[in-house]
């Protein structure tokens, strides 16, 4: 037989849209949407918080992966990367074929 699907957990998407439209803090919007979605799915509050904490722990190294290359590029540019690249390209353009 057909079983009804609970669509109430999708209210978390609406919470994200409303939070971003009202220009609230994105971290708070996502956490609130996660809690709203969990409550709409009839999950106990301790399980919701456990899932949020687990997700945080699984992604806590992500900023290091994203920020480390930016810091390295910034240091290279500070020490003349752009000028050296321009000089190198100028040498290549002055080269002739043959």
XYZ file of C-alpha atoms in Angstrom:
98
model
C 0.000 0.000 0.000
C 0.987 3.618 -0.289
C 2.577 5.205 2.727
C 2.346 8.928 3.406
C 5.633 10.807 3.313
C 6.286 13.335 6.056
C 7.190 16.606 4.315
C 7.373 18.705 7.491
C 11.168 18.365 7.777
C 11.423 20.457 4.599
C 10.460 23.463 6.716
C 14.183 23.731 7.484
C 14.757 24.884 3.895
C 12.228 27.655 4.429
C 14.055 28.621 7.624
C 17.315 28.935 5.676
C 15.691 31.036 2.956
C 14.016 33.352 5.481
C 17.200 33.669 7.530
C 19.299 34.594 4.510
C 16.683 37.014 3.169
C 16.587 38.766 6.548
C 20.436 38.802 6.480
C 20.922 36.996 9.782
C 24.234 35.394 10.736
C 24.644 32.383 8.358
C 26.032 30.084 11.072
C 23.067 30.754 13.342
C 20.634 30.338 10.435
C 22.052 26.927 9.507
C 22.088 25.717 13.126
C 18.515 26.923 13.671
C 17.406 25.257 10.427
C 19.027 21.997 11.527
C 17.236 22.106 14.866
C 13.920 22.996 13.194
C 14.328 20.154 10.700
C 15.162 17.675 13.454
C 12.175 18.707 15.546
C 9.899 18.501 12.488
C 11.206 14.967 11.875
C 10.252 14.103 15.483
C 13.858 13.518 16.545
C 14.668 13.922 20.250
C 16.627 17.080 21.087
C 19.658 15.143 22.341
C 19.908 13.267 19.028
C 19.648 16.556 17.098
C 22.451 18.098 19.143
C 24.513 14.924 18.762
C 24.171 15.073 14.965
C 25.096 18.782 14.921
C 28.179 18.111 17.047
C 29.182 15.138 14.926
C 28.887 17.235 11.769
C 30.987 19.980 13.327
C 33.722 17.561 14.351
C 33.802 15.978 10.901
C 34.301 19.345 9.163
C 36.443 21.286 11.642
C 39.605 20.831 9.541
C 37.939 22.241 6.430
C 38.822 25.896 7.167
C 42.491 24.915 7.469
C 42.352 23.332 4.019
C 40.735 26.465 2.583
C 42.687 29.148 4.457
C 46.201 27.735 4.261
C 46.536 28.146 0.456
C 45.136 31.682 0.727
C 47.774 32.576 3.309
C 50.551 31.106 1.167
C 49.366 32.998 -1.925
C 49.159 36.207 0.107
C 52.737 35.796 1.342
C 54.002 35.042 -2.160
C 52.304 38.134 -3.558
C 53.718 40.249 -0.745
C 57.234 39.121 -1.645
C 56.995 39.943 -5.356
C 55.233 37.048 -7.061
C 53.308 39.379 -9.381
C 56.411 41.283 -10.506
C 58.369 38.089 -11.124
C 55.481 36.618 -13.109
C 55.275 39.782 -15.243
C 59.016 39.689 -15.915
C 58.873 36.000 -16.797
C 55.984 36.535 -19.220
C 57.826 39.500 -20.786
C 60.843 37.242 -21.424
C 58.631 34.642 -23.056
C 56.951 37.259 -25.285
C 60.343 38.604 -26.405
C 61.422 35.124 -27.468
C 61.219 34.408 -31.176
C 60.344 31.206 -32.936
C 63.582 30.075 -34.510
